[in-house]
Tab-separated table of C-alpha atoms in Angstrom:
chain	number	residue	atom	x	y	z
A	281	UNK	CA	-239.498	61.780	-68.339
A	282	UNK	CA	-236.857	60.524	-65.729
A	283	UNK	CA	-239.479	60.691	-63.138
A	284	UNK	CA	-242.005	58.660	-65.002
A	285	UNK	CA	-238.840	55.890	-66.153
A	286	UNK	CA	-237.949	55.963	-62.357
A	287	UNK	CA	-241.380	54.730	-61.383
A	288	UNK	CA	-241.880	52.589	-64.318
A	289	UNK	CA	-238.855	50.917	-63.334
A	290	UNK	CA	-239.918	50.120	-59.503
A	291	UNK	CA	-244.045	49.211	-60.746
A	292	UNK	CA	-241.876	46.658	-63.195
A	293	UNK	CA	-239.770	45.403	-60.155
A	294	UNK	CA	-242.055	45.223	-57.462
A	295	UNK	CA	-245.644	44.228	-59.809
A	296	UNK	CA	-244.689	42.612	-63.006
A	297	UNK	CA	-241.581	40.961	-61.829
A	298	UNK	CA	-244.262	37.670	-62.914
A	299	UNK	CA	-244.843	38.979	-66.075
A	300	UNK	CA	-242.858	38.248	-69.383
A	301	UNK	CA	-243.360	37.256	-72.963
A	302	UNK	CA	-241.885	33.935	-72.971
A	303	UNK	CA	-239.586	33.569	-75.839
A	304	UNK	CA	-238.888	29.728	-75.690
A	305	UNK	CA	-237.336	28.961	-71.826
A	306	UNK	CA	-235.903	32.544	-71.541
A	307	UNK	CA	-238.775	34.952	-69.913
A	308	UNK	CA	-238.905	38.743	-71.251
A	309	UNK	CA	-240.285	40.021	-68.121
A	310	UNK	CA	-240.877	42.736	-67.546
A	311	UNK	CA	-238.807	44.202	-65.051
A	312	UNK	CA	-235.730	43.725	-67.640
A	313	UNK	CA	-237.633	45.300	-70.725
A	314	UNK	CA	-237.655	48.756	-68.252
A	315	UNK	CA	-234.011	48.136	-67.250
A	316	UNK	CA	-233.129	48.443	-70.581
A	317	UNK	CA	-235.436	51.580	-71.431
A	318	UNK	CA	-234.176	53.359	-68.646
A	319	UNK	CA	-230.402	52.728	-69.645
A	320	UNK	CA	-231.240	53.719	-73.121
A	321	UNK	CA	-233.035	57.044	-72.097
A	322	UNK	CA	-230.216	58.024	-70.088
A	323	UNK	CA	-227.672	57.458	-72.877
A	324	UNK	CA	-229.776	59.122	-75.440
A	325	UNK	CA	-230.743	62.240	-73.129
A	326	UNK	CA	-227.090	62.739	-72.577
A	327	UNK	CA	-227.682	62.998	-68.639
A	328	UNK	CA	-225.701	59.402	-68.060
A	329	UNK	CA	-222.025	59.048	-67.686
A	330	UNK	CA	-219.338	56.533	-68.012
A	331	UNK	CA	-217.366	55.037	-65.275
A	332	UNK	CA	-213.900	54.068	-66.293
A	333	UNK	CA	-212.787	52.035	-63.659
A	334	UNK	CA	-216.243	49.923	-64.090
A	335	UNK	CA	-216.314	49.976	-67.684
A	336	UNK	CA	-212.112	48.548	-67.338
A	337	UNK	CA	-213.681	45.501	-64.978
A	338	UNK	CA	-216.604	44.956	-67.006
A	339	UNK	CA	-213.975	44.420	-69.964
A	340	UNK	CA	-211.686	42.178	-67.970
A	341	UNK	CA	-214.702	39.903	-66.922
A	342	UNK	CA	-216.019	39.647	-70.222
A	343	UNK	CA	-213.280	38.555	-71.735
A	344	UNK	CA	-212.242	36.337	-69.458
A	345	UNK	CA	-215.374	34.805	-69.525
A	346	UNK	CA	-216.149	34.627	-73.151
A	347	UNK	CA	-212.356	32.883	-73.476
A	348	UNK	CA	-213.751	30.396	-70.733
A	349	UNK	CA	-216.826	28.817	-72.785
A	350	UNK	CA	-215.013	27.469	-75.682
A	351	UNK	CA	-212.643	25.507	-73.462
A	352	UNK	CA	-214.680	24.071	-71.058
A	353	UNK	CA	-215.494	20.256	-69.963
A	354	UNK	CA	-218.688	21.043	-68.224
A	355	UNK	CA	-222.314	22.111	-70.321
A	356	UNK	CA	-222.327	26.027	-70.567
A	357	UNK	CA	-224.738	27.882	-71.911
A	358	UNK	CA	-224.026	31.641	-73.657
A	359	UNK	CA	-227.110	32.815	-72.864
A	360	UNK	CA	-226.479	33.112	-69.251
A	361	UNK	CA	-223.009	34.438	-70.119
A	362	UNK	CA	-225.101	37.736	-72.545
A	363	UNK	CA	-227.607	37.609	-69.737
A	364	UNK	CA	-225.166	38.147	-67.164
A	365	UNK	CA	-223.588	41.133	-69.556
A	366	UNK	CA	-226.575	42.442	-69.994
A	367	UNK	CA	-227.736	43.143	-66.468
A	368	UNK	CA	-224.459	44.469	-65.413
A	369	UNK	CA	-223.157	46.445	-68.052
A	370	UNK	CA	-225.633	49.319	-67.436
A	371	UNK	CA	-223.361	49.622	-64.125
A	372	UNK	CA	-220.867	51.151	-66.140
A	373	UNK	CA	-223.355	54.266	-66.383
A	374	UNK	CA	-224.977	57.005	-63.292
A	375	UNK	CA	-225.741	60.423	-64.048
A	376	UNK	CA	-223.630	63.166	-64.942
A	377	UNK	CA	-222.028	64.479	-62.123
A	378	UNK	CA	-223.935	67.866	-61.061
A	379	UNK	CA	-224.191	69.766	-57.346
A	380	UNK	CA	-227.953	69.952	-57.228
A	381	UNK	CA	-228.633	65.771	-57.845
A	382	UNK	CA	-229.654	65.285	-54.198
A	383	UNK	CA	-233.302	66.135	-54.488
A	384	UNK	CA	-233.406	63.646	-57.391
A	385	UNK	CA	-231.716	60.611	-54.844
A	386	UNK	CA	-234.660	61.571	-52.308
A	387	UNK	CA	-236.918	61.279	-55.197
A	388	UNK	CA	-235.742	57.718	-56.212
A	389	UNK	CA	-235.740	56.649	-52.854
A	390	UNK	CA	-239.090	57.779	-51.610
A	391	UNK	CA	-240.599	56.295	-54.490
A	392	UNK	CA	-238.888	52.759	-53.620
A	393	UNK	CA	-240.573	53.010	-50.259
A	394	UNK	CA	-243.999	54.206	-51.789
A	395	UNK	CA	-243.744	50.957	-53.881
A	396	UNK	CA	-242.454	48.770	-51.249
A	397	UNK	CA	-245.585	50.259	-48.729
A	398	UNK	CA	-248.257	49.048	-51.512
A	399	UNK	CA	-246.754	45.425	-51.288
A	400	UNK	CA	-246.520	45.844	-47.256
A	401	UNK	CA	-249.984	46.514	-47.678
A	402	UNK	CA	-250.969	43.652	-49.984
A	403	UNK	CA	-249.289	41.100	-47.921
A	404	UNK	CA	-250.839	41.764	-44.311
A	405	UNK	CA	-254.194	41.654	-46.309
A	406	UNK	CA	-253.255	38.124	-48.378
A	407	UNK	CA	-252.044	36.359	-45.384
A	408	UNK	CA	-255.291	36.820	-43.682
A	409	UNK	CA	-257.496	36.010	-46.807
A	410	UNK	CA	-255.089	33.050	-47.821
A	411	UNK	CA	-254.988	31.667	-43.854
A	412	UNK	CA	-258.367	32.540	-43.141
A	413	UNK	CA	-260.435	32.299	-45.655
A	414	UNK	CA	-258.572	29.764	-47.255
A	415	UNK	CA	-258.335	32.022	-50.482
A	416	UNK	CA	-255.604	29.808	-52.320
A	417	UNK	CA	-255.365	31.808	-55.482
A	418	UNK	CA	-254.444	35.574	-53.797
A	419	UNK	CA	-251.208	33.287	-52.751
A	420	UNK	CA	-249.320	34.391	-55.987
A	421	UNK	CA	-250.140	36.355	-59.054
A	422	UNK	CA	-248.718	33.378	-60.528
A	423	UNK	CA	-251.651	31.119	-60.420
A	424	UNK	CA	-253.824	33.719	-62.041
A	425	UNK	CA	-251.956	34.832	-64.817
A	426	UNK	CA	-252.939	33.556	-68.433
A	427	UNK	CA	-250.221	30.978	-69.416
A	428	UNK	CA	-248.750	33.663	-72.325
A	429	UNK	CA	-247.818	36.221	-70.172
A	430	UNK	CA	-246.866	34.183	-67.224
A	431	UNK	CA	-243.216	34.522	-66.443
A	432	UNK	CA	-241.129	31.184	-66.314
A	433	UNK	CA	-239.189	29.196	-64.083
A	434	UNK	CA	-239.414	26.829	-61.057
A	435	UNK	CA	-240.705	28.689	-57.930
A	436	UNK	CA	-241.310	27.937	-54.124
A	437	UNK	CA	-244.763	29.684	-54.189
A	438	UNK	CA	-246.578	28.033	-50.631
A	439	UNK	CA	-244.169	27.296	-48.510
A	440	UNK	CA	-245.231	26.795	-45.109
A	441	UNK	CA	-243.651	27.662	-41.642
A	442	UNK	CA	-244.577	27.906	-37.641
A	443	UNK	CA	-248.098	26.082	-37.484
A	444	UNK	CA	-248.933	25.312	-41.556
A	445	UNK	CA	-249.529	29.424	-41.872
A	446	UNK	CA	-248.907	30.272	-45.800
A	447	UNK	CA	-246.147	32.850	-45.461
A	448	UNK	CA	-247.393	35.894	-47.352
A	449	UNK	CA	-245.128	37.041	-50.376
A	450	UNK	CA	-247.266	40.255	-51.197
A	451	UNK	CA	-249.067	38.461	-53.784
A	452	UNK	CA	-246.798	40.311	-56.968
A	453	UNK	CA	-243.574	38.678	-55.525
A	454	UNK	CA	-242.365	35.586	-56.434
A	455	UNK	CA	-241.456	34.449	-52.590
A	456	UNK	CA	-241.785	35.201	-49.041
A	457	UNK	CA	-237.700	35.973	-49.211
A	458	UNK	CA	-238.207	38.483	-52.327
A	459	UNK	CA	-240.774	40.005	-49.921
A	460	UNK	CA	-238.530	40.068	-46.426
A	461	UNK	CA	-235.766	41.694	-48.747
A	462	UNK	CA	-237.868	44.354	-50.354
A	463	UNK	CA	-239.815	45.171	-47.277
A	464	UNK	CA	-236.220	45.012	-45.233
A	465	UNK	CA	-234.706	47.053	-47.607
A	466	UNK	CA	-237.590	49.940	-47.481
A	467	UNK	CA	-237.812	49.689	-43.841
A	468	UNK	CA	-233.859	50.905	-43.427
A	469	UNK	CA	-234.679	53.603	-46.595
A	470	UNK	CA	-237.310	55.011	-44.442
A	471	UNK	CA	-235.937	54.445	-41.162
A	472	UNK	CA	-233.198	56.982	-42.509
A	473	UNK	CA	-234.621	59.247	-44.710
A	474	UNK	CA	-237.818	60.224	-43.243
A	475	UNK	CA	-238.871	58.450	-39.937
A	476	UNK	CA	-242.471	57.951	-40.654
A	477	UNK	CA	-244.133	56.068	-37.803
A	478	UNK	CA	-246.977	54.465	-39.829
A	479	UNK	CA	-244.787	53.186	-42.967
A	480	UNK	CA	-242.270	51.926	-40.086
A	481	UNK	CA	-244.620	49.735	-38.706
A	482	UNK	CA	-246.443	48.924	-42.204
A	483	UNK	CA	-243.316	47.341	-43.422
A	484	UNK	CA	-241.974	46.001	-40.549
A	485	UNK	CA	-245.354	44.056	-40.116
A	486	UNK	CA	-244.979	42.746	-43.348
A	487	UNK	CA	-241.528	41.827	-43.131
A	488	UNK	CA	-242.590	39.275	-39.959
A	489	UNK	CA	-245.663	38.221	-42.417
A	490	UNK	CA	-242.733	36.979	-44.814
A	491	UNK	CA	-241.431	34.859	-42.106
A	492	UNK	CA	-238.352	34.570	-43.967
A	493	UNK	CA	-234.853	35.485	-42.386
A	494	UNK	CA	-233.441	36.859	-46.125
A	495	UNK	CA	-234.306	40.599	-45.407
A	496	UNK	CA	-233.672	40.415	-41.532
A	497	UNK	CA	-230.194	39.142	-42.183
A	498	UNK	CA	-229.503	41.801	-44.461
A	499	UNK	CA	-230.880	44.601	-42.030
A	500	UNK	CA	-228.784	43.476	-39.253
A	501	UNK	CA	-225.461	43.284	-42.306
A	502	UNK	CA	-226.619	46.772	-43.109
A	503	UNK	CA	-226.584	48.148	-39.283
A	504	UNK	CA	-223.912	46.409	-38.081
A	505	UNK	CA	-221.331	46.411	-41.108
A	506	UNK	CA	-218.431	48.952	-40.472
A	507	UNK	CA	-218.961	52.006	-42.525
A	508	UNK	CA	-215.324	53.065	-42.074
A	509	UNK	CA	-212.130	51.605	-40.716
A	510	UNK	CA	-212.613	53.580	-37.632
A	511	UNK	CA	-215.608	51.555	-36.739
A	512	UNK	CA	-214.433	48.236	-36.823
A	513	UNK	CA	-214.232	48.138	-33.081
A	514	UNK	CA	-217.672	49.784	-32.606
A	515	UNK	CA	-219.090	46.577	-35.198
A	516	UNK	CA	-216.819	43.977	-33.293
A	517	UNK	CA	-218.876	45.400	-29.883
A	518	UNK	CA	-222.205	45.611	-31.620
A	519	UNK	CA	-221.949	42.005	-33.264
A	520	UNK	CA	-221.165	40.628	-29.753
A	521	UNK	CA	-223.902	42.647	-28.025
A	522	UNK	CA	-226.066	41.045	-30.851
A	523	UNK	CA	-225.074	37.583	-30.107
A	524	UNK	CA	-225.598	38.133	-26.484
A	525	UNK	CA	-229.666	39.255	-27.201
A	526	UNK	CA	-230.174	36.254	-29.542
A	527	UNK	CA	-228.818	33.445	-26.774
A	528	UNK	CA	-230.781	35.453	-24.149
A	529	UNK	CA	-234.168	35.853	-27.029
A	530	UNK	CA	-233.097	32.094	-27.586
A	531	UNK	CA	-233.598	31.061	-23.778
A	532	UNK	CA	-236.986	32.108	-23.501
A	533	UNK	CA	-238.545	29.994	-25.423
A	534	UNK	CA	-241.051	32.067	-26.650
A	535	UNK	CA	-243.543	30.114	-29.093
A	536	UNK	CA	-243.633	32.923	-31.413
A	537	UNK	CA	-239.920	33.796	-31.189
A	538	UNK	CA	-239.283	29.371	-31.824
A	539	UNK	CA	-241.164	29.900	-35.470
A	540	UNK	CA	-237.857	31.801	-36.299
A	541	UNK	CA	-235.478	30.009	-33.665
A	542	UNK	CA	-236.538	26.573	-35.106
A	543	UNK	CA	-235.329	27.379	-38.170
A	544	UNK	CA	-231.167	27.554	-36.933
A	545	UNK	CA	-232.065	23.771	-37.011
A	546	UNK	CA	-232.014	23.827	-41.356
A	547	UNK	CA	-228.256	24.469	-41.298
A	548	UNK	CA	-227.766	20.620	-40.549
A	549	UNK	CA	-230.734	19.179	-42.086
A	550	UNK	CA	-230.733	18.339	-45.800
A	551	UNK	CA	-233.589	19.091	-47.916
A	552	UNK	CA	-234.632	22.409	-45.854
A	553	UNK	CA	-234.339	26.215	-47.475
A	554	UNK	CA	-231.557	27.009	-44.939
A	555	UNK	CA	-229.397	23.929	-46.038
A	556	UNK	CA	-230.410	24.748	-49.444
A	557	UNK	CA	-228.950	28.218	-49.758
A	558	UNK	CA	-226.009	27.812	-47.809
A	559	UNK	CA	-224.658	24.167	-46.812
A	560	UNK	CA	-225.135	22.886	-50.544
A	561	UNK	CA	-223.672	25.389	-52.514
A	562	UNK	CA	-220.265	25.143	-50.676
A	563	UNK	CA	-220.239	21.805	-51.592
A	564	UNK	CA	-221.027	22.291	-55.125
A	565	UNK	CA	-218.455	25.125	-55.140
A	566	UNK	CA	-215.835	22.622	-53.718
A	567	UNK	CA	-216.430	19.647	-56.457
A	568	UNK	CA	-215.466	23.062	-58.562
A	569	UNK	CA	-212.152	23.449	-56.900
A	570	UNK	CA	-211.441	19.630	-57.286
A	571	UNK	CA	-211.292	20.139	-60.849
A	572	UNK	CA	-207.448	21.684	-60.865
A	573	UNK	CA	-206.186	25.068	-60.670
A	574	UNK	CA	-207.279	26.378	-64.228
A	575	UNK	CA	-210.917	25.783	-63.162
A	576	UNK	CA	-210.730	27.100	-59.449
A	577	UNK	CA	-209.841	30.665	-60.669
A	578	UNK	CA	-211.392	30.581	-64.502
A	579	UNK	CA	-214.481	28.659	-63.034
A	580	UNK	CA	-216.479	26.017	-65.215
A	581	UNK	CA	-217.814	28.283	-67.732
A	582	UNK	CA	-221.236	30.177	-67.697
A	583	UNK	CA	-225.078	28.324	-67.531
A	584	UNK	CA	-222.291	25.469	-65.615
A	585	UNK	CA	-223.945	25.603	-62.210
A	586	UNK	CA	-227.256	23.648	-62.519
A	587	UNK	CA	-225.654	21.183	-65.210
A	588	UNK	CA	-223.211	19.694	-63.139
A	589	UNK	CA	-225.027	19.178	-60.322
A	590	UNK	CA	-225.735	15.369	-61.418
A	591	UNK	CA	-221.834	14.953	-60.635
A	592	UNK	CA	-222.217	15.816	-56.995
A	593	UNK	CA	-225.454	13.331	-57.399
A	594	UNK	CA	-226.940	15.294	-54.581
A	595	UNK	CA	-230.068	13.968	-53.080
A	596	UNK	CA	-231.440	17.083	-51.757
A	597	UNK	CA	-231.972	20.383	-53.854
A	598	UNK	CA	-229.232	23.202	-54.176
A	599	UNK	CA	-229.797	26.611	-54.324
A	600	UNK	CA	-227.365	29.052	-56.589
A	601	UNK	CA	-226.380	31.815	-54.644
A	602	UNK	CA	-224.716	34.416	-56.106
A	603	UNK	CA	-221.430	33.963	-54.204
A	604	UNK	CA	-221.136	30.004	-55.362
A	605	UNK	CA	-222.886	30.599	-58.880
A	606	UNK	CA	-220.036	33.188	-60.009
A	607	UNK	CA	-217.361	31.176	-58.117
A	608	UNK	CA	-218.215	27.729	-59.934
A	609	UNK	CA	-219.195	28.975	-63.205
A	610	UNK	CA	-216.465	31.892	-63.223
A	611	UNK	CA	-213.644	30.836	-61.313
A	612	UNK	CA	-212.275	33.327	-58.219
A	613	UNK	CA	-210.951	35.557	-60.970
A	614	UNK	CA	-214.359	36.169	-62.532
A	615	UNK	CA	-216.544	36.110	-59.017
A	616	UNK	CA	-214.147	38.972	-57.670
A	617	UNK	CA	-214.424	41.354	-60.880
A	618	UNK	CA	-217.976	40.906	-60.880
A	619	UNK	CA	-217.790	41.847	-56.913
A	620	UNK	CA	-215.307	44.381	-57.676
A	621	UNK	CA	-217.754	45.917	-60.533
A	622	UNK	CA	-221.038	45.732	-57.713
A	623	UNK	CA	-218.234	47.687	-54.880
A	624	UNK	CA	-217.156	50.342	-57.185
A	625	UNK	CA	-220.816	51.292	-58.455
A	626	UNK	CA	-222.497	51.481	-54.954
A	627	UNK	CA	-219.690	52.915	-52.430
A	628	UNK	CA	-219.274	55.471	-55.184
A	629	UNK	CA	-222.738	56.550	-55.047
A	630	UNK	CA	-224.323	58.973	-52.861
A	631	UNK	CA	-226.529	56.417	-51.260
A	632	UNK	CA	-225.833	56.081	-47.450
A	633	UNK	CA	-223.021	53.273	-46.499
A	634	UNK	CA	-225.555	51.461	-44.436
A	635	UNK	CA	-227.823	50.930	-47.645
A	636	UNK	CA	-224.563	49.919	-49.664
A	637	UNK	CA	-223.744	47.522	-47.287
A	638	UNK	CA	-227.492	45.943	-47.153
A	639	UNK	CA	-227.221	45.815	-50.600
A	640	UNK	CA	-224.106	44.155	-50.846
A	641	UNK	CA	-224.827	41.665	-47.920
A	642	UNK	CA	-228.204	40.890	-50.340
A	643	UNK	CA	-226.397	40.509	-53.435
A	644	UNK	CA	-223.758	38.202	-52.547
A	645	UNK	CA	-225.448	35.890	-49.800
A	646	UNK	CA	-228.913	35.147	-51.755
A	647	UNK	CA	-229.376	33.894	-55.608
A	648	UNK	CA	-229.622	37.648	-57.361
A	649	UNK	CA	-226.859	37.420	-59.768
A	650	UNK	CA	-229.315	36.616	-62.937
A	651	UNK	CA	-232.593	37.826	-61.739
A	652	UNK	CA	-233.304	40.981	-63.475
A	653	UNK	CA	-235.325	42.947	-60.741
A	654	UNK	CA	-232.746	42.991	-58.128
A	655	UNK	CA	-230.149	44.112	-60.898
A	656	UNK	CA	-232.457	47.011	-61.265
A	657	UNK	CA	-232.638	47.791	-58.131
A	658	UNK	CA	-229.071	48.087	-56.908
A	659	UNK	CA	-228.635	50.088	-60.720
A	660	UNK	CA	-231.142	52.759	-59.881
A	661	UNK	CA	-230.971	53.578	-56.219
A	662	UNK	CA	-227.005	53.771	-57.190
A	663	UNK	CA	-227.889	55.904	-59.898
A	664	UNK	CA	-227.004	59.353	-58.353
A	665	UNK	CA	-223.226	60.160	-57.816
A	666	UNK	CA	-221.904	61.805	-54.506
A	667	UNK	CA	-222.769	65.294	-54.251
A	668	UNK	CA	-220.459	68.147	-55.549
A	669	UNK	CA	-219.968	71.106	-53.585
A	670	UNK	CA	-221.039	74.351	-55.220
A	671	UNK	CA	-217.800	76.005	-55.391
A	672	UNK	CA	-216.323	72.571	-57.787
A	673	UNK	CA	-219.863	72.473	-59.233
A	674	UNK	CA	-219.918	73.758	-63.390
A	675	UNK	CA	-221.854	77.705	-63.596
């Protein structure tokens, strides 16, 4: 049974992430209906166990949060505040502490990387179909779907880079960034759990099909992040040594390496993705601050983020990363609990520091605070608590 839930749980995230019974605006998908039906196996088998210090920050946010709504001047909305709960409140669970759980981390991450090949595999075949052969509807499972089962929402499906070549998004996936991540996020699974030549270069083929910087920025956070104090000088020397390959990458002027280059350019330009994601929401987050004190650390109040944005009367579109959603809607008290809650579940997991820090990177930097998939996926590969030694282990 946990072996079947594991992989229902990744075909949900990586397959049916589109799908959903749409119950007014709010999607069921699908990937949240097996979120829920793993948590609920584990707590009925008996095999899960709580976290206090997660289920003490949970508490904290929540009622902060809840006392928030009530009182505030902007448009909430409590869905998004029982959405937010919902994701995040399995966190509070993992397995039961045991010596032998190893095999069963392997397992969960072996399986990610199975899934993760398929779509590797499915993009490098769609970006040739939809380039070539100009076969529009294998851009997105989207645009075959029938309308009742067709997850909802506002989507970037074709967006277009380096020439007018239809970034590939593995055809399942919403975007080409959901794709770099995933494929990114494999690529340093396998790179450090099995070494397999041929998935190695599956994934990292797709991950320059994506032609989206998401996932590589998140494999060089993962890398290069400290994974103790006694590292920090080793990152400070890597980062540098990093900088010093892009200017030198950056000088040749390589037509292929410019597709990637020419992007730097977004960070100043309104109305591009990289402007989008990162220059807009720190404006939107200061209008937030203006507000007074009670708002900077209590935050707006939940479902705020896209209601206000007609007071910054922006004429370009904002994204709602999770680092400027939880600090506008939540205040700096709520957006470091929540932070808090995502530290304490993965660094106190057996999966490796480098992986905790990719996810982390991921989490914060790009708009995953309310998308169920990406939830999941921190949840389970987080799932198995560090290993016991025999001798403490129960006979």
């Amino acid at each position: 049974m946990g072996k079947r839930a594991i992989w229902v749980s990744i075909v949900a995230v990586l397959f049916l992430g589109q799908v959903a019974y749409n119950i007014g605006e709010f999607p069921l998908a699908g990937d949240l209906v097996s979120y829920g039906m793993f948590t609920a196996y584990l707590l009925v088998s008996g095999y899960a166990a709580v976290s206090v210090p997660s289920l003490f920050i949970f508490a904290c946010f929540v009622a902060l949060a809840a006392i928030r709504i009530p009182f505030a001047e902007s448009a909430t909305s409590w869905s998004s505040f029982l959405l937010l709960c919902t994701l995040y409140a399995p966190f509070i669970f993992r397995l039961v502490e045991r010596a032998d759980l190893q095999p069963t981390q392997n397992y969960i991450l072996n399986a990610f990387v199975t899934g993760a090949s398929i779509i590797a595999g499915v993009a490098i075949l769609q970006i040739v179909l939809v380039n070539a052969l100009k076969l529009s509807a294998l851009a997105n499972i989207y645009f075959v779907l029938p309308t009742a089962i067709r997850g909802a929402g506002t989507y970037t499906f074709l967006r277009e880079g380096g020439g007018g070549i239809v970034k590939a998004n593995g055809f399942f996936l919403r975007e080409s960034a959901d794709l770099s991540f995933v494929t990114a996020l494999a690529l340093l699974i396998e790179y450090r759990l099995r070494k397999r030549l041929h998935i190695l270069v599956l994934l990292g083929a797709a991950l320059l099909f994506s032609m989206s910087g998401s996932g590589v920025i998140a494999l060089i956070a993962g890398l290069l992040l400290p994974r103790s104090l006694g590292r920090v000088p080793a990152f400070v020397a890597y980062t540098a040594g990093f900088v010093l390959l892009l200017v030198v990458l950056y000088s040749l002027d390589n037509p292929l390496l410019n597709i990637w280059f020419g992007r730097l350019s977004e960070f100043s330009t309104p109305n591009t993705s990289a402007y989008a994601r990162f220059i807009a929401p720190m404006q939107m987050v200061q209008l937030g601050f203006e507000k007074g004190f009670f708002t900077t650390w209590l935050g707006n109040g939940a479902g705020s983020y896209f209601r206000d944005l007609s007071i910054g009367r922006f004429g370009y579109e904002v994204a709602d990363p999770t680092w400027a959603k939880l600090t506008y809607e939540y205040g700096l008290a709520g957006s470091v609990l929540v932070l808090t809650l995502l530290i304490v579940r993965l660094y106190s997991s057996s999966l490796r520091m480098e992986l905790c820090n990719f996810l982390m990177f991921g989490w914060i930097s790009l708009a995953f605070v309310l998308k169920p998939g990406y939830a999941l996926i921190i949840w389970l590969l987080t799932l198995v608590p560090p290993a016991r030694s025999r001798s403490s282990a129960d006979p």
